[in-house]
Amino acid sequence: LIEIKRGHYDHWALYMGDGYVIHVTPVGKAVPSLSAGSETILIIKVTKELLNQVVGNDAWTVNNKYDCHCTPLPVGEIIWRAECCVGEEMAYDVFDFKSDEFVSKLRYGGRVSDLEGPS
């Protein structure tokens, strides 16, 4: 997992090898949320790009933060799962979505809350 520091938030990507990462990027404009009635829902797309293009001038580090709680899936399965997502679009609520959760599910499988253990 690659953690990219973007000012007041962190962006996450999954390293695929040969300099490429898979991550999510916003497409289009915000749309009204059905629950709150405010424009907090965005459409994101899963993309595969070169790490240096995604990072730009931002600081980044490898951060496999759940390795202490869960064994990663085999590398071949992680890459297969990630490649299957490229091009997918999905809606998400900007207040609930976490890009680390998306890439963590690819690396470890299951739900992130299951990886953290009891609070």
GROMACS .gro file of C-alpha atoms in nm:
model
  119
    1LEU     CA    1   0.000   0.000   0.000
    2ILE     CA    2   0.127   0.345  -0.091
    3GLU     CA    3   0.029   0.638   0.131
    4ILE     CA    4   0.049   0.974  -0.045
    5LYS     CA    5   0.041   1.292   0.165
    6ARG     CA    6  -0.180   1.552  -0.006
    7GLY     CA    7  -0.188   1.848   0.229
    8HIS     CA    8  -0.480   1.794   0.466
    9TYR     CA    9  -0.559   1.436   0.354
   10ASP     CA   10  -0.392   1.112   0.252
   11HIS     CA   11  -0.447   0.944  -0.083
   12TRP     CA   12  -0.386   0.569  -0.110
   13ALA     CA   13  -0.276   0.347  -0.395
   14LEU     CA   14  -0.184  -0.019  -0.441
   15TYR     CA   15   0.156  -0.085  -0.596
   16MET     CA   16   0.128  -0.327  -0.890
   17GLY     CA   17   0.491  -0.354  -1.000
   18ASP     CA   18   0.687  -0.200  -1.287
   19GLY     CA   19   0.620   0.147  -1.144
   20TYR     CA   20   0.238   0.120  -1.166
   21VAL     CA   21  -0.027   0.169  -0.899
   22ILE     CA   22  -0.402   0.127  -0.889
   23HIS     CA   23  -0.603   0.396  -0.714
   24VAL     CA   24  -0.933   0.580  -0.732
   25THR     CA   25  -0.981   0.919  -0.894
   26PRO     CA   26  -1.291   1.142  -0.897
   27VAL     CA   27  -1.479   1.184  -1.225
   28GLY     CA   28  -1.754   1.436  -1.287
   29LYS     CA   29  -1.918   1.660  -1.030
   30ALA     CA   30  -2.081   1.598  -0.697
   31VAL     CA   31  -2.439   1.474  -0.708
   32PRO     CA   32  -2.710   1.513  -0.443
   33SER     CA   33  -2.698   1.257  -0.164
   34LEU     CA   34  -3.020   1.064  -0.115
   35SER     CA   35  -2.975   1.054   0.261
   36ALA     CA   36  -2.869   1.407   0.348
   37GLY     CA   37  -2.988   1.606   0.048
   38SER     CA   38  -2.648   1.770   0.015
   39GLU     CA   39  -2.395   1.728  -0.263
   40THR     CA   40  -2.165   1.482  -0.087
   41ILE     CA   41  -2.177   1.194  -0.335
   42LEU     CA   42  -1.900   1.175  -0.596
   43ILE     CA   43  -1.831   0.931  -0.876
   44ILE     CA   44  -1.486   0.774  -0.868
   45LYS     CA   45  -1.306   0.557  -1.118
   46VAL     CA   46  -1.043   0.292  -1.054
   47THR     CA   47  -0.736   0.374  -1.261
   48LYS     CA   48  -0.393   0.226  -1.323
   49GLU     CA   49  -0.119   0.484  -1.360
   50LEU     CA   50   0.252   0.527  -1.303
   51LEU     CA   51   0.332   0.597  -0.938
   52ASN     CA   52   0.542   0.903  -1.022
   53GLN     CA   53   0.247   1.056  -1.213
   54VAL     CA   54   0.006   0.990  -0.926
   55VAL     CA   55   0.244   1.123  -0.662
   56GLY     CA   56   0.368   1.430  -0.847
   57ASN     CA   57   0.551   1.645  -0.591
   58ASP     CA   58   0.372   1.499  -0.288
   59ALA     CA   59   0.549   1.293  -0.022
   60TRP     CA   60   0.472   0.920  -0.018
   61THR     CA   61   0.567   0.605   0.168
   62VAL     CA   62   0.494   0.234   0.170
   63ASN     CA   63   0.245   0.171   0.451
   64ASN     CA   64   0.111  -0.182   0.480
   65LYS     CA   65  -0.056  -0.080   0.802
   66TYR     CA   66  -0.273  -0.388   0.851
   67ASP     CA   67   0.005  -0.646   0.811
   68CYS     CA   68   0.025  -0.673   1.191
   69HIS     CA   69  -0.345  -0.774   1.201
   70CYS     CA   70  -0.389  -0.977   0.883
   71THR     CA   71  -0.185  -1.174   0.632
   72PRO     CA   72  -0.196  -1.026   0.282
   73LEU     CA   73  -0.343  -1.234   0.004
   74PRO     CA   74  -0.092  -1.397  -0.235
   75VAL     CA   75   0.063  -1.136  -0.464
   76GLY     CA   76  -0.084  -1.292  -0.778
   77GLU     CA   77  -0.434  -1.276  -0.630
   78ILE     CA   78  -0.388  -0.914  -0.517
   79ILE     CA   79  -0.281  -0.814  -0.868
   80TRP     CA   80  -0.564  -1.012  -1.031
   81ARG     CA   81  -0.826  -0.856  -0.800
   82ALA     CA   82  -0.687  -0.507  -0.862
   83GLU     CA   83  -0.666  -0.548  -1.241
   84CYS     CA   84  -1.031  -0.660  -1.245
   85CYS     CA   85  -1.130  -0.326  -1.088
   86VAL     CA   86  -0.957  -0.099  -1.341
   87GLY     CA   87  -1.213   0.113  -1.522
   88GLU     CA   88  -1.490   0.053  -1.267
   89GLU     CA   89  -1.688   0.357  -1.159
   90MET     CA   90  -1.868   0.383  -0.826
   91ALA     CA   91  -2.050   0.642  -0.620
   92TYR     CA   92  -1.927   0.729  -0.274
   93ASP     CA   93  -2.003   0.973   0.002
   94VAL     CA   94  -1.710   1.208   0.054
   95PHE     CA   95  -1.764   1.196   0.431
   96ASP     CA   96  -1.761   0.814   0.456
   97PHE     CA   97  -1.525   0.691   0.181
   98LYS     CA   98  -1.164   0.618   0.263
   99SER     CA   99  -0.927   0.536  -0.024
  100ASP     CA  100  -0.716   0.326   0.215
  101GLU     CA  101  -1.017   0.099   0.269
  102PHE     CA  102  -1.048   0.033  -0.106
  103VAL     CA  103  -0.682  -0.066  -0.155
  104SER     CA  104  -0.674  -0.253   0.178
  105LYS     CA  105  -0.961  -0.475   0.063
  106LEU     CA  106  -0.760  -0.555  -0.249
  107ARG     CA  107  -0.449  -0.643  -0.045
  108TYR     CA  108  -0.612  -0.833   0.241
  109GLY     CA  109  -0.962  -0.927   0.123
  110GLY     CA  110  -1.270  -0.884   0.342
  111ARG     CA  111  -1.373  -0.569   0.524
  112VAL     CA  112  -1.119  -0.336   0.680
  113SER     CA  113  -1.311  -0.334   1.009
  114ASP     CA  114  -1.245  -0.708   1.024
  115LEU     CA  115  -0.870  -0.643   0.989
  116GLU     CA  116  -0.842  -0.407   1.284
  117GLY     CA  117  -0.978  -0.642   1.548
  118PRO     CA  118  -1.161  -0.531   1.863
  119SER     CA  119  -1.143  -0.165   1.960
   0.00000   0.00000   0.00000
